[in-house]
Coordinates of C-alpha atoms and ligand atoms in Angstrom, one line a residue:
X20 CA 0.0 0.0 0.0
X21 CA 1.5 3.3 -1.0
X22 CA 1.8 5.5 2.2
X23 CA 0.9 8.7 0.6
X24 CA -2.6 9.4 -0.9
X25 CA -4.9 6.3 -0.5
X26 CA -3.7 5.6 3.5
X27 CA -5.6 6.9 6.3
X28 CA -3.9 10.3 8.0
X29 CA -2.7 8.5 10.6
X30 CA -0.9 5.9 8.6
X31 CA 0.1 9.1 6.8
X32 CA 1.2 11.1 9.5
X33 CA 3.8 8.2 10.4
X34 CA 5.0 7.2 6.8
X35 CA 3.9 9.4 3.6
X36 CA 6.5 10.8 2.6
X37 CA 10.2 8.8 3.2
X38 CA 10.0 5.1 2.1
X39 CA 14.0 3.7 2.9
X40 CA 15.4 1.1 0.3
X41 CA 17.3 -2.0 1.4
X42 CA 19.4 -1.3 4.1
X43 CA 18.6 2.6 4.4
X44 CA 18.0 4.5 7.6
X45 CA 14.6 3.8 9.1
X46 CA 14.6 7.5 10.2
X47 CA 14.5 10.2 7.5
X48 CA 18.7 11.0 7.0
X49 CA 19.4 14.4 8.4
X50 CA 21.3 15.5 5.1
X51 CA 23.1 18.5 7.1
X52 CA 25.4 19.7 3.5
X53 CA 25.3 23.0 2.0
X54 CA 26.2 21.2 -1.4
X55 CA 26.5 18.2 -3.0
X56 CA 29.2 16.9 -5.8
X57 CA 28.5 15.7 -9.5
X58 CA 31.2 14.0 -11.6
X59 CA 31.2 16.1 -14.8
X60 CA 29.8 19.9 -15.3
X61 CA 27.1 18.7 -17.7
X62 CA 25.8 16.4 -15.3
X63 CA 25.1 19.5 -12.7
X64 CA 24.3 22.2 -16.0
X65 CA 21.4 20.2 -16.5
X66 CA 20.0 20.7 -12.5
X67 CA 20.2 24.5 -13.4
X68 CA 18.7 24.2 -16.6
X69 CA 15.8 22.1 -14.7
X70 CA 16.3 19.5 -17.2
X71 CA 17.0 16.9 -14.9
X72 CA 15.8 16.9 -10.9
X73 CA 18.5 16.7 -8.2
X74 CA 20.1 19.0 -5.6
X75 CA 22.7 21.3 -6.0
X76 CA 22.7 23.8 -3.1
X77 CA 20.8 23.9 -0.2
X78 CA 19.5 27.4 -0.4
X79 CA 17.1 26.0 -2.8
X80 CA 16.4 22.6 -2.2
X81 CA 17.4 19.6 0.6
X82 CA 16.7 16.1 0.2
X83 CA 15.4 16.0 4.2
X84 CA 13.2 18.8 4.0
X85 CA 11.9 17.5 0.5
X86 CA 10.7 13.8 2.7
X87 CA 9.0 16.1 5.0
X88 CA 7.3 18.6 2.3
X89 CA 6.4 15.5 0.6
X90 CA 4.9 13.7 3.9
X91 CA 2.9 17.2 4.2
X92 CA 1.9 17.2 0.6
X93 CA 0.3 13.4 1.4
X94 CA -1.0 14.4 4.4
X95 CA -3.0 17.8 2.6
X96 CA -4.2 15.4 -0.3
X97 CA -2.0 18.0 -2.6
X98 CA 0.5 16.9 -5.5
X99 CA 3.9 19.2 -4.7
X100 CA 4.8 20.7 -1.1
X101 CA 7.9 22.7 0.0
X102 CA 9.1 23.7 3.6
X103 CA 9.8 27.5 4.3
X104 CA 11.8 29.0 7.3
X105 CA 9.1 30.1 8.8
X106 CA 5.1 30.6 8.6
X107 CA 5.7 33.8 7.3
X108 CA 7.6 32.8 4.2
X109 CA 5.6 30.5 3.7
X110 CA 2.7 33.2 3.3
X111 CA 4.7 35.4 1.7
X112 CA 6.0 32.6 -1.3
X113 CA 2.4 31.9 -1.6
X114 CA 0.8 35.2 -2.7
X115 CA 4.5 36.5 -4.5
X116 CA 4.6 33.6 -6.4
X117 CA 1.6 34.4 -8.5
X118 CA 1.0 38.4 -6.9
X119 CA 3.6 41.1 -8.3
X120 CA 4.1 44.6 -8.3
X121 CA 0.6 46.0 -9.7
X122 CA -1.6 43.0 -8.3
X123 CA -4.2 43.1 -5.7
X124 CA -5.0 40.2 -3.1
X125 CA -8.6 39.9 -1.4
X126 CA -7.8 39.0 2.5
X127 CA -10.3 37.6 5.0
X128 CA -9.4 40.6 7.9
X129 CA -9.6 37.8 10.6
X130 CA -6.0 36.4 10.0
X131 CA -3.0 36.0 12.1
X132 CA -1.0 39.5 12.8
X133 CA 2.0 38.7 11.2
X134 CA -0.1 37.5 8.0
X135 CA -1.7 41.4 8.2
X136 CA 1.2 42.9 8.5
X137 CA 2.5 41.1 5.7
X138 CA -0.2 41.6 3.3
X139 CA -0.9 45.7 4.2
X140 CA 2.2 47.1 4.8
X141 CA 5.1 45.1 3.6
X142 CA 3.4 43.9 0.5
X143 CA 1.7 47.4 0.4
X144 CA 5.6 48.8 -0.1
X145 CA 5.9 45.9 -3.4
X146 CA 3.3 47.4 -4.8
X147 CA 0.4 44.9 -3.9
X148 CA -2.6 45.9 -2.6
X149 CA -4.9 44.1 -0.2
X150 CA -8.2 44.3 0.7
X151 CA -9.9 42.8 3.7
X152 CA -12.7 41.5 4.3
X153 CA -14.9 39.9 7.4
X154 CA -15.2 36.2 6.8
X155 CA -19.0 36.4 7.7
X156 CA -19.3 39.7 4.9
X157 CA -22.2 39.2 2.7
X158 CA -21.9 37.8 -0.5
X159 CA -22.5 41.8 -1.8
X160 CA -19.5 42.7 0.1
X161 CA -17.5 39.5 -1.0
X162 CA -18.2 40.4 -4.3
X163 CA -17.3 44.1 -4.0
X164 CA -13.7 43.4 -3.0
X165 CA -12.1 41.4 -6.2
X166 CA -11.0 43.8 -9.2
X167 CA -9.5 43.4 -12.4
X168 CA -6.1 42.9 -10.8
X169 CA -7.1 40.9 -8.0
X170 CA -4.3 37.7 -7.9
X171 CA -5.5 35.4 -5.0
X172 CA -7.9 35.0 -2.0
X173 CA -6.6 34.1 1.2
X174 CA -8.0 33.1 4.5
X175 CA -7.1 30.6 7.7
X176 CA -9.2 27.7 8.4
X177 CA -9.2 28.8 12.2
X178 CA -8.0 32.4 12.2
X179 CA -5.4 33.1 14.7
X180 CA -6.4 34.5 17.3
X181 CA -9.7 35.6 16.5
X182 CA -10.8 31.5 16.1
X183 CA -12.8 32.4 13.5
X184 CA -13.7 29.7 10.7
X185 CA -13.4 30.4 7.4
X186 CA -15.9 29.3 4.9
X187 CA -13.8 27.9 2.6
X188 CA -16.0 26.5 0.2
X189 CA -18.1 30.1 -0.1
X190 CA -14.5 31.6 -0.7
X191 CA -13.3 29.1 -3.6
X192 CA -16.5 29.9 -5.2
X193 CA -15.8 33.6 -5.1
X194 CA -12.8 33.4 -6.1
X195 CA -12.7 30.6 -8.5
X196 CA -15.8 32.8 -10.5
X197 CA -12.9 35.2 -10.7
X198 CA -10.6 33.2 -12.4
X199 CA -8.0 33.0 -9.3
X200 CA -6.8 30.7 -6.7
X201 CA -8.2 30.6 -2.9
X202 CA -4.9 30.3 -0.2
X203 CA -5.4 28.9 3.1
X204 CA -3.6 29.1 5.9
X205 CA -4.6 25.9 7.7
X206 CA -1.8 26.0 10.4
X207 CA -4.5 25.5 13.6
X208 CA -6.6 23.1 12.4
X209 CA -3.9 21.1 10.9
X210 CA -4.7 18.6 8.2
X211 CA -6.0 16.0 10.5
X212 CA -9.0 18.1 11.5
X213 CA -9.6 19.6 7.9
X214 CA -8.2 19.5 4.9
X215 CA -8.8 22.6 2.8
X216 CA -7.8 21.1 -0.7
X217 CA -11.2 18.8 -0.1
X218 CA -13.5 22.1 -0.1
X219 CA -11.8 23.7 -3.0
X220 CA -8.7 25.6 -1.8
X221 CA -6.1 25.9 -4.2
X222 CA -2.9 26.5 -2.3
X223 CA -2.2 25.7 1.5
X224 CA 0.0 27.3 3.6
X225 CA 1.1 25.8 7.3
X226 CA 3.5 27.7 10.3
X227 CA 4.6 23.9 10.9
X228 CA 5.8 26.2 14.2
X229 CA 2.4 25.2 15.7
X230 CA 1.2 22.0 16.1
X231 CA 3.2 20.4 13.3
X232 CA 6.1 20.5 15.3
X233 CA 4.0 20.2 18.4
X234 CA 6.8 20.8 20.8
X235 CA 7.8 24.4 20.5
X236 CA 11.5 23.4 18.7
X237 CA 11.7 24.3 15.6
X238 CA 10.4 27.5 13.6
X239 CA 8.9 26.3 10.3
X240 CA 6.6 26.8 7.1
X241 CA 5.0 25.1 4.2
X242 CA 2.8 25.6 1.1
X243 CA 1.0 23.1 -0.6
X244 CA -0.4 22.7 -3.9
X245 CA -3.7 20.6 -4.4
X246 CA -2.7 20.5 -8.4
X247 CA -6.0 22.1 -9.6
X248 CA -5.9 25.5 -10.6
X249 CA -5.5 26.3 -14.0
X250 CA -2.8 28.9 -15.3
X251 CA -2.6 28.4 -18.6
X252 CA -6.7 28.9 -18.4
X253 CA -5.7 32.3 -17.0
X254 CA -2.6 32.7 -18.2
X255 CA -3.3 36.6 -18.7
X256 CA -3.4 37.0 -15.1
X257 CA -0.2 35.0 -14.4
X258 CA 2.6 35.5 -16.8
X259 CA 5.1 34.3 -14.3
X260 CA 3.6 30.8 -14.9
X261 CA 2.4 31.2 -18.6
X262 CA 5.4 33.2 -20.3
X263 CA 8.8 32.0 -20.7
X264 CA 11.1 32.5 -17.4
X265 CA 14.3 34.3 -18.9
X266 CA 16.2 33.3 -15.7
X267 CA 15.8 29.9 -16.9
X268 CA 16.7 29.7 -20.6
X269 CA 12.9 30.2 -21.3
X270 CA 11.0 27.7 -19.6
X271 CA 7.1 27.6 -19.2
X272 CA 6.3 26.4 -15.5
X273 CA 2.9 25.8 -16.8
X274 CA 3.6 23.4 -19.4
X275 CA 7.1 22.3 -18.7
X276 CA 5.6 21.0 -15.2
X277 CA 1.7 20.8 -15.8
X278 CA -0.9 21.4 -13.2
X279 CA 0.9 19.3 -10.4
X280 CA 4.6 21.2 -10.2
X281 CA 4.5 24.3 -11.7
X282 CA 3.3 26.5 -8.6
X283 CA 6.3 24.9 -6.5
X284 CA 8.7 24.6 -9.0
X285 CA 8.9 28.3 -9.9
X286 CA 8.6 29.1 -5.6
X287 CA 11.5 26.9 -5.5
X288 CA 13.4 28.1 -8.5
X289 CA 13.4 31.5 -8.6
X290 CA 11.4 33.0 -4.8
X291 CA 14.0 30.0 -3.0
X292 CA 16.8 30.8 -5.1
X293 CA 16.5 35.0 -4.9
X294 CA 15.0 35.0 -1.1
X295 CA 16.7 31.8 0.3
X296 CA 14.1 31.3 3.6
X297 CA 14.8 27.4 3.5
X298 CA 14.4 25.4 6.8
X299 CA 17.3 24.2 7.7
X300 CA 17.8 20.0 7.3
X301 CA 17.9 19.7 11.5
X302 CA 14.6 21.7 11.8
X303 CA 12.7 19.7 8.7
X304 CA 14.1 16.5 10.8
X305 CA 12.6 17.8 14.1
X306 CA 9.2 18.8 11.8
X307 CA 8.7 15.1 10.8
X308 CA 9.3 13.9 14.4
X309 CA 6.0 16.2 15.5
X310 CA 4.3 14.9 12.6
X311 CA 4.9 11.4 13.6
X312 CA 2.5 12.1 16.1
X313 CA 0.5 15.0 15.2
X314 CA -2.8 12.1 14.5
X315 CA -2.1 11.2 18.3
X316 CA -2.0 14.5 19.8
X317 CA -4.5 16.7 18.0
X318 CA -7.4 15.2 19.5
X319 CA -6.0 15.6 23.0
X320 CA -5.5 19.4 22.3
X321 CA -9.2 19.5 20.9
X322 CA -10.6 17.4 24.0
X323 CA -8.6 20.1 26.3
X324 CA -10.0 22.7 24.6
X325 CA -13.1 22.0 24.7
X326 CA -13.7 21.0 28.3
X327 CA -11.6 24.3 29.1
X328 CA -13.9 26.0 26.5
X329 CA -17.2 24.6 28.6
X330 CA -16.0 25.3 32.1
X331 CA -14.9 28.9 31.3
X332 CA -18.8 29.1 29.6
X333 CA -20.0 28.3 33.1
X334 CA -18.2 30.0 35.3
X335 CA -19.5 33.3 36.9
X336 CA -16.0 35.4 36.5
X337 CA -16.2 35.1 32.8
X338 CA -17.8 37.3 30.7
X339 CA -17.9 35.4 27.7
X340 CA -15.8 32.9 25.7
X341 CA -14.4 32.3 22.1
X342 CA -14.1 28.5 20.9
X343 CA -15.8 27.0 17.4
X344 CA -17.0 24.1 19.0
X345 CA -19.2 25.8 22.1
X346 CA -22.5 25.5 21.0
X347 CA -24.0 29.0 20.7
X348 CA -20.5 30.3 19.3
X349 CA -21.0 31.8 16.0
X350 CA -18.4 29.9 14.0
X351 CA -20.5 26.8 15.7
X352 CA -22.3 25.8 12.5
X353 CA -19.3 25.9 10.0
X354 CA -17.3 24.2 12.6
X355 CA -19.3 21.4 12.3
X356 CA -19.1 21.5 9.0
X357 CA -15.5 21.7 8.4
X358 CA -14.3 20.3 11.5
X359 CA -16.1 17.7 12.8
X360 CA -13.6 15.7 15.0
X361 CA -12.4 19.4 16.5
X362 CA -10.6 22.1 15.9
X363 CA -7.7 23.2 17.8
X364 CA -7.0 23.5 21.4
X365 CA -6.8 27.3 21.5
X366 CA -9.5 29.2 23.6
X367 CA -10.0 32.8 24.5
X368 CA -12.2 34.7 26.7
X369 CA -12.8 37.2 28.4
X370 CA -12.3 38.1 32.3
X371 CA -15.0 40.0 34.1
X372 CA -13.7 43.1 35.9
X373 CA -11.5 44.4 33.0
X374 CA -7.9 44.5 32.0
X375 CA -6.6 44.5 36.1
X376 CA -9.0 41.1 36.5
X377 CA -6.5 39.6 33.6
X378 CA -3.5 40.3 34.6
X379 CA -4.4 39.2 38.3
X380 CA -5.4 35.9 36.5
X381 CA -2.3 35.7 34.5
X382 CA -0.2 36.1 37.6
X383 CA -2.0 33.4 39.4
X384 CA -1.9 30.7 36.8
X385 CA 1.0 27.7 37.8
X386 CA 1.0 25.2 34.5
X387 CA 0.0 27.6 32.2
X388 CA 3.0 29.8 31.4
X389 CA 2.9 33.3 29.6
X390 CA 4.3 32.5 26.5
X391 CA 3.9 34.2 23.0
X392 CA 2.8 31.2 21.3
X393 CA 0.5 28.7 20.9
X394 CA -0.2 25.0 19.9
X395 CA 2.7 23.4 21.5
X396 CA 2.4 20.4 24.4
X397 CA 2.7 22.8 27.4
X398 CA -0.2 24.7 28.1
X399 CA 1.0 28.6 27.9
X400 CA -1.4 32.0 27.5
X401 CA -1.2 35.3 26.9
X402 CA -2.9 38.5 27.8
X403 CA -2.5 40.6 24.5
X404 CA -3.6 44.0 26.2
X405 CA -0.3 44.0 28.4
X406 CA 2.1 41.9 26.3
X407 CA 1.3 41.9 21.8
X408 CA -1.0 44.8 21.8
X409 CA 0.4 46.7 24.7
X410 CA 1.0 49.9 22.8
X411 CA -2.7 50.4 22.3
X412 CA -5.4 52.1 24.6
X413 CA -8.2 50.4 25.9
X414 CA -10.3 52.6 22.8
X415 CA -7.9 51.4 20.3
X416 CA -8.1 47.6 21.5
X417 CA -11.8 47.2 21.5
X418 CA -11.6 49.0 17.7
X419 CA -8.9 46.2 16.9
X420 CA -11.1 43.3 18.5
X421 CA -8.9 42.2 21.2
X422 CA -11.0 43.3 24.0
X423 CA -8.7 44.5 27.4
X424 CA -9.6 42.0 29.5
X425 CA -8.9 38.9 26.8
X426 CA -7.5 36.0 27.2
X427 CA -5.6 33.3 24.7
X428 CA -4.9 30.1 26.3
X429 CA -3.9 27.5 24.3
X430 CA -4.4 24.2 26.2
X431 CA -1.3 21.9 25.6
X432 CA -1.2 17.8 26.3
X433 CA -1.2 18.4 30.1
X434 CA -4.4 16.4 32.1
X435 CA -7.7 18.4 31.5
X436 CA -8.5 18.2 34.9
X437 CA -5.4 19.9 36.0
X438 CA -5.5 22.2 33.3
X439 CA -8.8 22.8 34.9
X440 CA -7.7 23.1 38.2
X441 CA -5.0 25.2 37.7
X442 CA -7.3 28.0 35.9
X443 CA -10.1 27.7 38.6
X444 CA -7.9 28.5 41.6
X445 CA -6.5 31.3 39.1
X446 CA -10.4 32.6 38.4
X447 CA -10.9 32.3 42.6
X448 CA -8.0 35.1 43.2
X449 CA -9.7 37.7 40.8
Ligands
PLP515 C1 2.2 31.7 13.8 C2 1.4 31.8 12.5 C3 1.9 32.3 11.3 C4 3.4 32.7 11.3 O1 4.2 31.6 11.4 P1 5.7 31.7 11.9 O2 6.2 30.2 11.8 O3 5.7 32.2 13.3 O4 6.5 32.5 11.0 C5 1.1 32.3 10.2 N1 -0.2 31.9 10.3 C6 -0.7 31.5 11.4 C7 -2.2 31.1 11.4 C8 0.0 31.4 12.6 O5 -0.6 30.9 13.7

């Protein structure tokens, strides 16, 4: 049975991706070498021509990190996959790959910060305009945002940390009826609560930072293709895939690598080769080790999150509480649509008796540390008023959604009922 596209995720989580010859390393070999030798110049001319596959340097491409962009590939349902330094590059590779100077990108607003600050200023100084909209807007108002130069759509499953869900299918129709690809960043959900490419996403994207790696070790991206979108279809809008690449003696990604390669082949030959935000071979070897188990744990984060999510609904210091799966939330009905073994095991709310009732909490917690992160084993929050968001007034926070007296806590592998424990006793000194 091949371990990458007909095997269940969990058989995929273990082996997609690396399948050892006779006598080969069990484990995936850490293949820690900038470069790697060929016996005659034409045999390595050809790797720069792309006329033959094979590695060359490592700022483009690593024979580890490929086993673990291919086990994420398998695991997405997609056809190529690539790792990226981070979640950042990852997002940022995803909408310059096909997005230049000139184009225009349609944003759901309720996406990670970094991801925001990305798209409106740093891409803003390119020359690529966003616009952003709510991802419960009306169709009207969906509809409104795309113009002649729009590029791409882009959205998170779960948005971070606003835990709102995305409709994805709603957004691949919109933006499919405009002739371009819908990204999503599907880095909380993870594939083995929802898998995008299934509801008509074009492009993933992943900070394997989170639960990927699981253990807070390694900083990490990855994009995904799902192999469907059509360039050459729309090749006016995306030269970069439909016109000859000068850089490489004329080449058509489109048709040199048809609907399965093109999208990562040109990230990898020109955004890798001109940018060079690989992960490093070590990281990519700590990645797969997360992903190993990542079928294992995800539940566990989801049944912490939700019994956290339920006793903070009940109890009397808490004013209200963000988490898909709560019934009554608003993102209720499409999580049960998208994600109907869970979600992710992030949950914020809100402390009654204002931004001083939160940071007494904070100070009072014992497992849960104060942590900028989330989606890692250990159970850590974070009290954006006084930490992320610190420069803002309590005006300017309620206008940016992150009420003063929020919470993120993102419950880890720990014991729910200590988990529990440890936040009640917390909640009892406010
Ligand atoms: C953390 C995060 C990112 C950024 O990833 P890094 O690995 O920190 O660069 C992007 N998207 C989402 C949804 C995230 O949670």
């Amino acid at each position: 049975m091949s371990h990458n596209q007909e095997a269940s995720i969990d058989t995929r989580c273990v082996q997609a991706g690396y399948t050892p010859g006779n006598g080969e390393p069990r484990q995936i070999p850490i293949v820690q070498s900038t470069t790697f030798k060929y016996a005659t110049g034409p045999a390595m001319g050809a790797l720069f021509d792309l006329e033959a596959s094979g590695y060359f340097y490592t700022r483009l491409q690593n024979p580890t990190n490929d086993y673990v962009a291919a086990k994420i590939a398998a695991l997405e349902g997609g056809t190529a996959g690539m790792l990226t330094s981070s979640g950042q590059a990852a997002n940022f590779f995803s909408v310059f790959n096909i997005c230049e100077c000139g184009g225009h990108v349609v944003a759901s607003s309720a996406i990670y910060g970094g991801t925001f600050n990305l798209l409106a200023h740093t891409l803003a100084k390119m020359g690529i305009q966003t616009t952003f909209v709510a991802p419960d807007c009306s169709d009207e108002e969906l509809e409104a945002a795309f113009r002649e130069n729009t590029k791409c759509v882009l959205g998170e499953t779960i948005a971070n940390p606003a835990l709102a869900v995305l409709d994805i299918e709603r957004f691949a129709k919109a933006a499919h009826d405009h002739g371009v690809p819908l990204i999503v960043d599907n880095t909380f959900p993870t594939p083995v609560n929802c898998r995008p490419i299934e509801w008509g996403a074009d492009i993933v994207t992943h900070s394997t930072t989170k639960y990927m790696d699981g253990h807070g070790c390694a900083v990490g991206g990855a994009i995904v293709d799902s192999g469907k979108f059509d360039w050459m279809a729309h090749a006016d809008k995306y030269p970069g895939l439909t016109t000859p690449d000068e850089s490489y003696h004329g080449i058509v990604y489109a048709q040199k690598f048809g609907l399965e390669g093109a999208f990562i082949t040109k990230a990898t030959s020109q955004l890798m080769r001109d940018f060079g935000s690989i992960q490093g071979p070590q990281n990519a070897f700590y990645l797969n080790m997360g992903l190993e188990s990542l079928h294992v744990r995800m539940p566990r984060h989801c049944a912490n999150g939700q019994a956290m999510a339920e006793f903070l609904s009940n109890h009397p210091k808490v004013e209200s509480v963000s988490y898909p799966h709560l019934p009554g939330d608003p993102y209720y009905e499409l999580a049960q649509k998208y994600l109907p073994n869970g979600g992710c095991g992030v949950v914020s709310f809100n402390v009654a008796g204002g931004r001083a009732a939160a940071e007494r909490l904070m100070a009072a917690l014992k497992i849960a540390a104060i942590e900028t992160h989330v989606a890692d084993a250990r159970t850590c929050c974070l009290h954006p008023a006084s930490t992320t968001h610190r420069q803002m007034s309590d005006e300017e926070l309620i206008a940016a959604g992150v009420a003063p007296n929020m919470i993120r806590l993102s419950c880890g592998l720990e014991g729910t009922e200590d988990l529990i424990a440890d936040v009640s006793q917390a909640l009892d000194q406010v």
